[in-house]
PDB file of C-alpha atoms in Angstrom:
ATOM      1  CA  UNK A   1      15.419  13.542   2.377  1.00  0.00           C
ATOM      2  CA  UNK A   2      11.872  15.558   2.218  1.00  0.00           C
ATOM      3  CA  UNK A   3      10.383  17.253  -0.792  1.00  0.00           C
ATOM      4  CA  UNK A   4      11.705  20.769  -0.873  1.00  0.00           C
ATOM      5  CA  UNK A   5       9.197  23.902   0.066  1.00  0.00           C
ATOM      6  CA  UNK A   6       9.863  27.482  -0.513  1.00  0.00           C
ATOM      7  CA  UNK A   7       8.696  29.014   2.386  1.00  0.00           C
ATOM      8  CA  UNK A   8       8.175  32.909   2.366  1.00  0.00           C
ATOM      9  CA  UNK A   9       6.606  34.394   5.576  1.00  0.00           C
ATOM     10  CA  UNK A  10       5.660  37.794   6.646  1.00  0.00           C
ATOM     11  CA  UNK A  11       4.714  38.817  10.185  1.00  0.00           C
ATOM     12  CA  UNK A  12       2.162  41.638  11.629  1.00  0.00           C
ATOM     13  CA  UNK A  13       1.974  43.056  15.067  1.00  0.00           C
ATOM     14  CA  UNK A  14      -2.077  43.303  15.740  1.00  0.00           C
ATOM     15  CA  UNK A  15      -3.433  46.541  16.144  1.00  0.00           C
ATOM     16  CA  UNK A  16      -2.434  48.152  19.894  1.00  0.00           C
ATOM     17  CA  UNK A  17      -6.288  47.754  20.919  1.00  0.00           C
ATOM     18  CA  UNK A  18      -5.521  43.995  19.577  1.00  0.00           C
ATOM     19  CA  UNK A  19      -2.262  43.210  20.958  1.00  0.00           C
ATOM     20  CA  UNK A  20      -3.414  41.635  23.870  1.00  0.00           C
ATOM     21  CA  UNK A  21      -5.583  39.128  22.685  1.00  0.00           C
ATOM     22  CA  UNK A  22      -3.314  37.596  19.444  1.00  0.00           C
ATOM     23  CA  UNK A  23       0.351  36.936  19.043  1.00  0.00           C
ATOM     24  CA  UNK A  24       0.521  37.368  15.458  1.00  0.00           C
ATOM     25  CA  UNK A  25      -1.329  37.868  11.723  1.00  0.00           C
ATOM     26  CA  UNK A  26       0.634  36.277   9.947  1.00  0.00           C
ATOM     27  CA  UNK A  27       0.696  35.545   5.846  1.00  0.00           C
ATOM     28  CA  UNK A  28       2.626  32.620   3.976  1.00  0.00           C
ATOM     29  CA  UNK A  29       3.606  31.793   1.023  1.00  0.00           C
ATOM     30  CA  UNK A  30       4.218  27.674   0.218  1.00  0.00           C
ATOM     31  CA  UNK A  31       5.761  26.517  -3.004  1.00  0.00           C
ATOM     32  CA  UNK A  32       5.982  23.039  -3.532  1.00  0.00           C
ATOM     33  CA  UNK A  33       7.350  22.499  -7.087  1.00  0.00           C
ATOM     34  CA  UNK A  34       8.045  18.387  -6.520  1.00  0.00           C
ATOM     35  CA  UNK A  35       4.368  18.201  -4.650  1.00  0.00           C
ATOM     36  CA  UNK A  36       2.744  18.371  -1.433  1.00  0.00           C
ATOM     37  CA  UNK A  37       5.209  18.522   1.441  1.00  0.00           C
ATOM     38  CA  UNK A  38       4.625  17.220   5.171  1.00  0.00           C
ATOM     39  CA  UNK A  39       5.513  18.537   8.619  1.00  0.00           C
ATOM     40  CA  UNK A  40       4.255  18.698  12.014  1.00  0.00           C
ATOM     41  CA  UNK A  41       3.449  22.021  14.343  1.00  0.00           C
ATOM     42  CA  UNK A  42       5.088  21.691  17.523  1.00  0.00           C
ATOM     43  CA  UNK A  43       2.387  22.043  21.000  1.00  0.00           C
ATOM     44  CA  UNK A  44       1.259  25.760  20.926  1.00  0.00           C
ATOM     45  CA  UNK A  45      -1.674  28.323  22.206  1.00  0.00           C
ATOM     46  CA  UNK A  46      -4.938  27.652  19.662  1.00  0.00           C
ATOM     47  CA  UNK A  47      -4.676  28.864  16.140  1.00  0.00           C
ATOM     48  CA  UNK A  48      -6.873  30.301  13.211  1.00  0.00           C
ATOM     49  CA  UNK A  49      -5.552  29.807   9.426  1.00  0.00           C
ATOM     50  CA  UNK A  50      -7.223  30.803   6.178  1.00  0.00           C
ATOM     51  CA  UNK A  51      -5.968  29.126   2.841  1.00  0.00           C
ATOM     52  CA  UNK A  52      -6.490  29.838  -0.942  1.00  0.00           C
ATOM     53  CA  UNK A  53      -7.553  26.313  -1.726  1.00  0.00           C
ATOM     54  CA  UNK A  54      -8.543  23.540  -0.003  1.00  0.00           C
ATOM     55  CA  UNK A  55      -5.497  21.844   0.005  1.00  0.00           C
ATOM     56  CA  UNK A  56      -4.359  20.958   3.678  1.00  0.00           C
ATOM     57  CA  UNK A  57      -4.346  17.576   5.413  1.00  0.00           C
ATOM     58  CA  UNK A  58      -4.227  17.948   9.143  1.00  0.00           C
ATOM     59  CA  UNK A  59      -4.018  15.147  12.114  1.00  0.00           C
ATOM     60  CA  UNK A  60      -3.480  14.963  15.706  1.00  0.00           C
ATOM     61  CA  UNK A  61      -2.303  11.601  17.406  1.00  0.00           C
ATOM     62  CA  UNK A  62      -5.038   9.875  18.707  1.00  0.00           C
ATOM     63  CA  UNK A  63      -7.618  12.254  17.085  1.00  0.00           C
ATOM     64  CA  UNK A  64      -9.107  14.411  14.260  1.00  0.00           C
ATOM     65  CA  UNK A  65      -8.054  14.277  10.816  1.00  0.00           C
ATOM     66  CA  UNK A  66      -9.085  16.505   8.064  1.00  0.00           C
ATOM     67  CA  UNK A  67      -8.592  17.176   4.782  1.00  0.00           C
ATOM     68  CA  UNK A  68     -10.419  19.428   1.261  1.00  0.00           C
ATOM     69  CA  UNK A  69     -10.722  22.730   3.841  1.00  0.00           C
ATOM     70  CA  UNK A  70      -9.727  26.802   3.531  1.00  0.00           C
ATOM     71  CA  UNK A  71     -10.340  27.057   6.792  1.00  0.00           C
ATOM     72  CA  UNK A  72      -8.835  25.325   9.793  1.00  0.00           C
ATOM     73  CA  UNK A  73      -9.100  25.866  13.400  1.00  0.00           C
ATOM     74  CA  UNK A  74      -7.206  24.043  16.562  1.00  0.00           C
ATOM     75  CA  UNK A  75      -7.608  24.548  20.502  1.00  0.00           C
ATOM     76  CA  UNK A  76      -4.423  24.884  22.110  1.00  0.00           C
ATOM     77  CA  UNK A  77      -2.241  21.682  22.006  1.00  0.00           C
ATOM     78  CA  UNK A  78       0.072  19.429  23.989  1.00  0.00           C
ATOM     79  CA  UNK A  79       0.756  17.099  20.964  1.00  0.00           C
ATOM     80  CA  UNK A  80       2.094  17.412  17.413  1.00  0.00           C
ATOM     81  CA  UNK A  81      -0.411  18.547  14.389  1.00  0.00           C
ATOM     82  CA  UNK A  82       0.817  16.816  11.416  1.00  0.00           C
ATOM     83  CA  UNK A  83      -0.090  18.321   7.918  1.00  0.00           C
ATOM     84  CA  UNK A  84       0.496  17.784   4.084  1.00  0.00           C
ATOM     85  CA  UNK A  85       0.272  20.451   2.171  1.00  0.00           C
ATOM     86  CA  UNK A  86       1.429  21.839  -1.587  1.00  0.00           C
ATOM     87  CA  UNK A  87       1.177  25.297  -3.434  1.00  0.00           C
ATOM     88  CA  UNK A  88      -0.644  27.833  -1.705  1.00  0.00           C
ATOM     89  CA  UNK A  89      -1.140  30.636   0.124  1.00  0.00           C
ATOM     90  CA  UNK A  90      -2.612  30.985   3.719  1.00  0.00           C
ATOM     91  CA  UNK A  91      -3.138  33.702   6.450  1.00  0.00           C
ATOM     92  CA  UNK A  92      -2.564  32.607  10.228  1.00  0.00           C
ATOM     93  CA  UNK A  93      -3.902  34.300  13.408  1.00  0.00           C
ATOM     94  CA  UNK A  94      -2.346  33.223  16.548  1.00  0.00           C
ATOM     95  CA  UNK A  95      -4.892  33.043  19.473  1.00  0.00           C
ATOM     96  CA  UNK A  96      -3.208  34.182  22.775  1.00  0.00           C
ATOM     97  CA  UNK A  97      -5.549  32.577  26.055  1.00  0.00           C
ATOM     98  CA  UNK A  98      -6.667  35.876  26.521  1.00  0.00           C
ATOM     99  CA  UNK A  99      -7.879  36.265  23.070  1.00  0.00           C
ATOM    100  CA  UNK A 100      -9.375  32.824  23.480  1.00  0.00           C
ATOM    101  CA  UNK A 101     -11.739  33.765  26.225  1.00  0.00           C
ATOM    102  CA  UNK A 102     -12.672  36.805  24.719  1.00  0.00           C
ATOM    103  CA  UNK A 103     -13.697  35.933  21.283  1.00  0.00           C
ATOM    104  CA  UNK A 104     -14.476  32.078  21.787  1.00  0.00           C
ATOM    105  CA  UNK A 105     -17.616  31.012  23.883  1.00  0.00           C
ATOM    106  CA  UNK A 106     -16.559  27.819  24.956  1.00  0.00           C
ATOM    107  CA  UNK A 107     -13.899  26.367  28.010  1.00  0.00           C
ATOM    108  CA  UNK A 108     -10.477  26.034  26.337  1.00  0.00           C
ATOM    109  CA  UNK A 109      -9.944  22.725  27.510  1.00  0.00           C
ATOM    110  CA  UNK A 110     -12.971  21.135  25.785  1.00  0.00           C
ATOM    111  CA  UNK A 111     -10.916  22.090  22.480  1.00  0.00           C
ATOM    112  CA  UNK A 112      -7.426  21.138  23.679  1.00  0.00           C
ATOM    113  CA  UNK A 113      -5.940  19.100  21.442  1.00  0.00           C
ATOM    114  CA  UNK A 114      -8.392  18.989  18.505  1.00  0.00           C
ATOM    115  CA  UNK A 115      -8.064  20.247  15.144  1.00  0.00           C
ATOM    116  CA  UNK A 116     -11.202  21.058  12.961  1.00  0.00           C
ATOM    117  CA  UNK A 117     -12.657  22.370   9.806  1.00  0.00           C
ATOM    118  CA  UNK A 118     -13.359  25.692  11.081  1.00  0.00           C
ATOM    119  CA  UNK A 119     -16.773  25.239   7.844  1.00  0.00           C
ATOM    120  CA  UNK A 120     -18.250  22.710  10.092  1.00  0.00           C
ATOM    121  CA  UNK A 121     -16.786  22.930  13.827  1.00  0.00           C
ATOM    122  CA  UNK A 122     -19.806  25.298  15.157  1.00  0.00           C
ATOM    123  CA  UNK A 123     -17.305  26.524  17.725  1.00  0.00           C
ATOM    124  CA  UNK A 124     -15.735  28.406  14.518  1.00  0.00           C
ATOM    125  CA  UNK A 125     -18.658  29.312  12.897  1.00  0.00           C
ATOM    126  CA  UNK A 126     -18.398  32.800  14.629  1.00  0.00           C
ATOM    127  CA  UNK A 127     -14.816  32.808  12.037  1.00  0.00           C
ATOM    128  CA  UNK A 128     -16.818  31.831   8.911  1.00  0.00           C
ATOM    129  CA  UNK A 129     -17.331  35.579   7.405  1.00  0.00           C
ATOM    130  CA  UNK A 130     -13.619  36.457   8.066  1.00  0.00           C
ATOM    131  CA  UNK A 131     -12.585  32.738   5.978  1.00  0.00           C
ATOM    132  CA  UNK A 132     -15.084  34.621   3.396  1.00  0.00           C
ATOM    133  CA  UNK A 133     -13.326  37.647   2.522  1.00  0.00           C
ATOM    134  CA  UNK A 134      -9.369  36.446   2.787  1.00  0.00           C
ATOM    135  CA  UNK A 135      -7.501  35.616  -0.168  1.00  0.00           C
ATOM    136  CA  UNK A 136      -3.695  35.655   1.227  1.00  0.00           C
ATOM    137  CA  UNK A 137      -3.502  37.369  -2.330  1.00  0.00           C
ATOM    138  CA  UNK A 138       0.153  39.316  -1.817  1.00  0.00           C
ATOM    139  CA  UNK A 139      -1.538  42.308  -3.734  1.00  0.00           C
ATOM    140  CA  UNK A 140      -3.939  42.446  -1.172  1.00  0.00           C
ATOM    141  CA  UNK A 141      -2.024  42.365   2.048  1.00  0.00           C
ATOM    142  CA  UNK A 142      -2.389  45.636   3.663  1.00  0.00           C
ATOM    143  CA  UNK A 143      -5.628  45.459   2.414  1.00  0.00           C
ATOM    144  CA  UNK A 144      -6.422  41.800   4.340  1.00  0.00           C
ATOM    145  CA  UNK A 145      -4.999  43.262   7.383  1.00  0.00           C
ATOM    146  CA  UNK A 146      -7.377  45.616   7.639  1.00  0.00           C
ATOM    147  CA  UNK A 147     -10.089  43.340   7.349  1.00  0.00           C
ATOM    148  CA  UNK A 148      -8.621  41.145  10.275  1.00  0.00           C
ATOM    149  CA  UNK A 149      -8.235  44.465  12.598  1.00  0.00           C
ATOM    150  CA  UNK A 150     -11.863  45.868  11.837  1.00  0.00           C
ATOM    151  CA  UNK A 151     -13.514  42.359  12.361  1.00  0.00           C
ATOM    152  CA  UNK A 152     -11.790  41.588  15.389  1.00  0.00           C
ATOM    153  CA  UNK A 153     -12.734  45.489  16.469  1.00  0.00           C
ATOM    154  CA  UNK A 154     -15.611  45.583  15.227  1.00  0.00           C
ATOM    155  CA  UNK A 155     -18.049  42.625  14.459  1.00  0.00           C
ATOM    156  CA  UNK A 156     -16.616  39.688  16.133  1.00  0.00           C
ATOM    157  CA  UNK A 157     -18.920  38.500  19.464  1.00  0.00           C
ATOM    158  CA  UNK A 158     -16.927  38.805  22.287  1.00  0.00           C
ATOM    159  CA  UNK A 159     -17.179  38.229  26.334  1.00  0.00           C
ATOM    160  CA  UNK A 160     -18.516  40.954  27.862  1.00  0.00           C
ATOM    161  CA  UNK A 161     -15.723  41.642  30.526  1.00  0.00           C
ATOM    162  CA  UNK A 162     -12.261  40.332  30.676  1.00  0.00           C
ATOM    163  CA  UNK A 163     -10.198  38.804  33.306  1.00  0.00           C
ATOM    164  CA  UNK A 164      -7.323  40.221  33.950  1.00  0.00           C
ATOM    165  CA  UNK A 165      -5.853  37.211  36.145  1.00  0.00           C
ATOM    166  CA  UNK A 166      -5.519  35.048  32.964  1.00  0.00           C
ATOM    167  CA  UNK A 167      -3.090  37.978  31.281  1.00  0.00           C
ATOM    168  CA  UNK A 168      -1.175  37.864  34.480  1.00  0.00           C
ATOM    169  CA  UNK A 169      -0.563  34.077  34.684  1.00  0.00           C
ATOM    170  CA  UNK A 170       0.397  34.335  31.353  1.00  0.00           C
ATOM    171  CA  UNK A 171       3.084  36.642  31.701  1.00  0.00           C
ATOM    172  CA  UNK A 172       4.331  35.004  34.388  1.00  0.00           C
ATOM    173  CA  UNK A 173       4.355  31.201  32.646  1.00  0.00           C
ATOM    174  CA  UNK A 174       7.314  33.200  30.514  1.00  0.00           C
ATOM    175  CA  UNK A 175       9.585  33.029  33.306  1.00  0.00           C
ATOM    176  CA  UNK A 176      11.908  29.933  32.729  1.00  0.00           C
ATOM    177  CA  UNK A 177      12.908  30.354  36.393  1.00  0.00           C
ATOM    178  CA  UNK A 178       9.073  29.738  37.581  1.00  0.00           C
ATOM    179  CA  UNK A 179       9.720  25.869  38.998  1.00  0.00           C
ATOM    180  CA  UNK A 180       6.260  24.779  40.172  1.00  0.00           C
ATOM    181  CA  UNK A 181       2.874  24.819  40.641  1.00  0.00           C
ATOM    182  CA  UNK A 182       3.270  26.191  43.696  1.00  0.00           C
ATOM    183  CA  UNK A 183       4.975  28.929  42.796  1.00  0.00           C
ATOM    184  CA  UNK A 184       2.498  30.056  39.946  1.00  0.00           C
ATOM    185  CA  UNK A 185      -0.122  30.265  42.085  1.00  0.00           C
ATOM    186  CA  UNK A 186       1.792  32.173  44.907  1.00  0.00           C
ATOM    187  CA  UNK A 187       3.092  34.693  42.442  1.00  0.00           C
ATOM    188  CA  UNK A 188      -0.777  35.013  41.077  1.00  0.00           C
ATOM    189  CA  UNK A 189      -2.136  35.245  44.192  1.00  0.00           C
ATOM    190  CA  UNK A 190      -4.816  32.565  43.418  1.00  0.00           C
ATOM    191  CA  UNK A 191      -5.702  29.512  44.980  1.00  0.00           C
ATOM    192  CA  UNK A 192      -4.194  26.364  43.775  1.00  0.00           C
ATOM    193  CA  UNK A 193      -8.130  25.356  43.134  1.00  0.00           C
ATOM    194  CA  UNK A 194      -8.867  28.520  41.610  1.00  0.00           C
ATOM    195  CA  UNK A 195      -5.558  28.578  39.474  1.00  0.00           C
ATOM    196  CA  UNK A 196      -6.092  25.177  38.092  1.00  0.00           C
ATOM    197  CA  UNK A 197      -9.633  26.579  36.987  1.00  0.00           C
ATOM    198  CA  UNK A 198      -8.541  29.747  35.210  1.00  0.00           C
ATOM    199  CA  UNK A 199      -6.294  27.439  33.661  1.00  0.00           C
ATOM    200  CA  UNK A 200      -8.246  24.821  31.959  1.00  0.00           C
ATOM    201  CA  UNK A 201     -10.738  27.477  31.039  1.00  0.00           C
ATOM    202  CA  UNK A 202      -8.422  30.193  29.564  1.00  0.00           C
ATOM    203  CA  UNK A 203      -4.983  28.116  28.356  1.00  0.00           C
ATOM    204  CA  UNK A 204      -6.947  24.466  27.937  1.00  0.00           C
ATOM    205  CA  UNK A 205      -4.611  22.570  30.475  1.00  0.00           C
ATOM    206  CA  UNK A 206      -3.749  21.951  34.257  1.00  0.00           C
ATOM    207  CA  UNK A 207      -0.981  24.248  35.349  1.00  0.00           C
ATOM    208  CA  UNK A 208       1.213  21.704  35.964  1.00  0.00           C
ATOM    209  CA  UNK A 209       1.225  20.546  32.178  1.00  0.00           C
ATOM    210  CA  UNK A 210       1.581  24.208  31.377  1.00  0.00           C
ATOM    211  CA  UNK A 211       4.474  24.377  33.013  1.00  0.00           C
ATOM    212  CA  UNK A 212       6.312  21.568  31.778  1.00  0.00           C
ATOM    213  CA  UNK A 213       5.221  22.317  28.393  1.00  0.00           C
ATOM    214  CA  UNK A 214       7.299  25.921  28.599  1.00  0.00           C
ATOM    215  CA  UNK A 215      10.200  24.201  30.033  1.00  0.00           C
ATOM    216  CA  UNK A 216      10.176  21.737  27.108  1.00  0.00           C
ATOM    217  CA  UNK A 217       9.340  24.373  24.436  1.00  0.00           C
ATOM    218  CA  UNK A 218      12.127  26.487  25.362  1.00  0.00           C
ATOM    219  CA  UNK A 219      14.784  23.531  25.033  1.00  0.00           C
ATOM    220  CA  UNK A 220      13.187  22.412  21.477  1.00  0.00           C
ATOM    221  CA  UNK A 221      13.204  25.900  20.115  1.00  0.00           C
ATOM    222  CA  UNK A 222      16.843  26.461  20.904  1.00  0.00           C
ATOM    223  CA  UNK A 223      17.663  23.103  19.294  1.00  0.00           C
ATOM    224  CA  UNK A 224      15.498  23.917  16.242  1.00  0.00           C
ATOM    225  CA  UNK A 225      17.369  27.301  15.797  1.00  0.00           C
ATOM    226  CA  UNK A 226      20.990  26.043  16.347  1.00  0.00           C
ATOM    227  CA  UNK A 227      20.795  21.714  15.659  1.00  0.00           C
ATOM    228  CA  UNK A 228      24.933  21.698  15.964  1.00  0.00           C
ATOM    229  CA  UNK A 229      24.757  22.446  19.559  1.00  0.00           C
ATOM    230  CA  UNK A 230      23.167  19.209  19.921  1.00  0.00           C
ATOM    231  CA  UNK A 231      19.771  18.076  22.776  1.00  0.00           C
ATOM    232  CA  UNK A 232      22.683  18.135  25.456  1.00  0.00           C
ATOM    233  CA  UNK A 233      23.278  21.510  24.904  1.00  0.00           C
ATOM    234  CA  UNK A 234      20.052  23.030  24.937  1.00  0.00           C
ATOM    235  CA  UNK A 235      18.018  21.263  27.275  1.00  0.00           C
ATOM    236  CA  UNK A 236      16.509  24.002  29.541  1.00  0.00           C
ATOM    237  CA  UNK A 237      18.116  24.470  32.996  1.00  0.00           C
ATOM    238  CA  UNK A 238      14.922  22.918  35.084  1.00  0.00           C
ATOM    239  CA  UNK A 239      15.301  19.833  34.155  1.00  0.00           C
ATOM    240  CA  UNK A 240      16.952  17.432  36.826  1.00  0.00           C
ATOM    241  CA  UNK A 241      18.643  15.083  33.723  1.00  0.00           C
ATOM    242  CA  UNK A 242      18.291  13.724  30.521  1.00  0.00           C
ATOM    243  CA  UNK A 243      16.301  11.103  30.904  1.00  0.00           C
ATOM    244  CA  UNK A 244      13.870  13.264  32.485  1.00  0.00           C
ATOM    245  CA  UNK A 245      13.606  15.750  28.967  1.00  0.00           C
ATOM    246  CA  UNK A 246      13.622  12.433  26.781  1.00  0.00           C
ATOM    247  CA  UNK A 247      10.022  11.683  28.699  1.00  0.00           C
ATOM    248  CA  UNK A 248       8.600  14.902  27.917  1.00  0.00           C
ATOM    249  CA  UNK A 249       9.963  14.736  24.485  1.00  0.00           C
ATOM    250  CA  UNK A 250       7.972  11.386  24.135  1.00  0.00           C
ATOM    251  CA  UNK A 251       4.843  13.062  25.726  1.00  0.00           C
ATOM    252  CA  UNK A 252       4.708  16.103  24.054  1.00  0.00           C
ATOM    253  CA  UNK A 253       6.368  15.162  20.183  1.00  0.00           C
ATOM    254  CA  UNK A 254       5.450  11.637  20.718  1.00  0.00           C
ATOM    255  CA  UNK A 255       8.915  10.547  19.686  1.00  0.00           C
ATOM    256  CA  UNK A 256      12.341  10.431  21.193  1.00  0.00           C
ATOM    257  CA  UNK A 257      14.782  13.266  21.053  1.00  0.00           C
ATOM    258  CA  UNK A 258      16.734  11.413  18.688  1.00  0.00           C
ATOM    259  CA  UNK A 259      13.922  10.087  16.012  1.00  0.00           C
ATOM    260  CA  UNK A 260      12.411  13.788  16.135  1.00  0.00           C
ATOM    261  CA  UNK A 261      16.210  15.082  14.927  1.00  0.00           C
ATOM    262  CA  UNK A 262      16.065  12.704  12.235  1.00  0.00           C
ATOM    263  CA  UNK A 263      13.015  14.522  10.441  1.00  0.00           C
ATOM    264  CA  UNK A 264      12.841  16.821   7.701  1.00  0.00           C
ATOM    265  CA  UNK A 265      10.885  20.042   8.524  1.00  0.00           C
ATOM    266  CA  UNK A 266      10.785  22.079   5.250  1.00  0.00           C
ATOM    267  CA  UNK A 267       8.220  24.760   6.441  1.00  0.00           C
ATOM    268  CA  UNK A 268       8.665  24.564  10.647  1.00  0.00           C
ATOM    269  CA  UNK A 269      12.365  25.709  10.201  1.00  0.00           C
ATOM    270  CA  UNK A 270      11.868  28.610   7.623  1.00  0.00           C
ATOM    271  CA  UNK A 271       8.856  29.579   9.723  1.00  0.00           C
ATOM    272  CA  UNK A 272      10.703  29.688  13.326  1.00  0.00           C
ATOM    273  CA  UNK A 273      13.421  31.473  11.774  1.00  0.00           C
ATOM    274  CA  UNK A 274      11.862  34.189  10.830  1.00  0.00           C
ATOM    275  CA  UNK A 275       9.754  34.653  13.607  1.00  0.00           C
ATOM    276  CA  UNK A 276      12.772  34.782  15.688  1.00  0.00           C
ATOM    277  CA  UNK A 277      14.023  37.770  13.319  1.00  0.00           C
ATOM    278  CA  UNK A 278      11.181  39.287  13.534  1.00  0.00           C
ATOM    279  CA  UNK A 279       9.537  38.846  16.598  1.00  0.00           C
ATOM    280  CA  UNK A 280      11.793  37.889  19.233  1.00  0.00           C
ATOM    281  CA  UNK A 281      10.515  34.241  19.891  1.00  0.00           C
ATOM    282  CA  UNK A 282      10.660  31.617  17.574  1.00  0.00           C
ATOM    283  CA  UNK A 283       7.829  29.603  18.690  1.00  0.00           C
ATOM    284  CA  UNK A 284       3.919  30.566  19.241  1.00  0.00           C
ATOM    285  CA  UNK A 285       4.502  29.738  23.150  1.00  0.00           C
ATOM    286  CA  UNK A 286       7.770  31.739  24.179  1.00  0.00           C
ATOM    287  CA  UNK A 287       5.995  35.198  22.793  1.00  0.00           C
ATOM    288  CA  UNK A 288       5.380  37.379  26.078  1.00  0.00           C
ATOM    289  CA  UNK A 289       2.213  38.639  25.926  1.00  0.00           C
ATOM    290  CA  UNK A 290       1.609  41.978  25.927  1.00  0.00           C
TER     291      UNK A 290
END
């Protein structure tokens, strides 16, 4: 058994002019009275998070580790982040792909699975004098939110036009009937070419992985929420067998279904809970965007 963390976790809608671009603000609470806890986020869209303190450790297999940072920054993933933290406070922005090719001047995929000290990634730097003026202080929540809306409004560089495909290809990754490739790009009307380019660019991976990573987030959620029902009982409909979810579970959680089961997760759980309650989807990938 884990150290224990009191997790307390409040969501925000963005602004309406916002809404498009983020799935969440997002402000937490950690209290870790026996020490720094560990857990891992599960594969989700990229992801912005201000601390009080410099107290994080963050990893991804095969890749970055860092550590003594208030500010961290990740691309959109395929893999687990592991993290160690203890007693602090944090605010989290949730980067839709949208919102990634809007306020980030770089091809999505040349970030994908890297996590970074948003002080000396120069792809963050653009983040720096947001880091500067958030606390997470409870006293000053409304107050922090503001900050968040006008900076993203206001000061923020940004593309100068959007494209509307990549909100449309979006939307329709939510549909847990969508069984191909194929099928994406039909419903898009794109090119299979041009599809697999919006992709990379906007979302950071090949359709095709995009689609399999929906299918497999939708099954792990379920089991997060509900672990008595058992993997049997909430893989997701599109997959042919078992065997065939245990290979994704090794590829995306680098584990089996079984050893992944076995972990603690004293902050994912709290965390997925309440963003269930609250916002309809208890992981980053499964919000619709709107």
């Amino acid at each position: 058994m884990g150290r224990w963390c009191e997790v307390r976790v409040r969501f925000h809608e963005p602004p309406a002019d916002l809404r498009r671009y983020f799935t969440s603000f997002y402000r937490v609470e950690f209290d870790c009275p026996d020490g720094p806890v560990e857990d891992a986020l599960q594969p989700e869209w990229a992801g912005l998070r201000f601390f009080d303190n410099p107290v994080i450790v963050s990893s991804i297999a095969g890749g970055d580790t860092i550590a003594g940072t208030d500010f961290t920054a990740m691309g959109p993933t395929s893999l687990p982040v592991r993290f160690q933290l203890a007693t602090s406070r944090m605010w989290g922005i949730g980067l839709q792909p949208l919102g990634w090719a809007t306020f980030m001047d770089m091809p999505a995929h040349e970030m994908a699975n890297r996590v970074c000290d948003g002080r000396r990634e120069s792809a963050f730097a653009r983040f720096r004098p947001l880091a500067d003026q958030l606390t997470a202080d409870p006293a000053r929540e409304a107050e922090e939110l503001g900050i968040m809306a006008r900076f993203f409004a206001q000061e923020a560089p940004r593309a100068d036009a959007e494209d509307e495909r990549i909100l449309l290809v979006h939307q329709l990754l939510m549909d847990p009937e969508l069984p191909d490739v194929a099928g994406l790009a039909e419903r898009a009307g794109l090119h299979p070419r041009t599809l697999e380019r919006l992709c990379r660019r906007a979302f950071g991976f090949a359709p095709k992985k995009l689609l399999r990573r929906q299918r497999f987030m939708r099954s792990l959620a379920q089991f997060m929420l509900d672990p008595s029902m058992k993997w049997i009982g909430a893989i997701d409909a599109l997959y042919f067998d078992q065997s065939h979810f245990v290979r994704d579970c090794r590829e995306f959680l680098g584990m089996s279904p079984s050893e992944y089961a076995a972990l603690d997760h004293p902050i994912l759980t709290s965390v997925m809970r309440e963003r269930m309650r609250v916002r309809g989807a208890a992981v980053q990938t499964l919000e619709m965007p709107r």
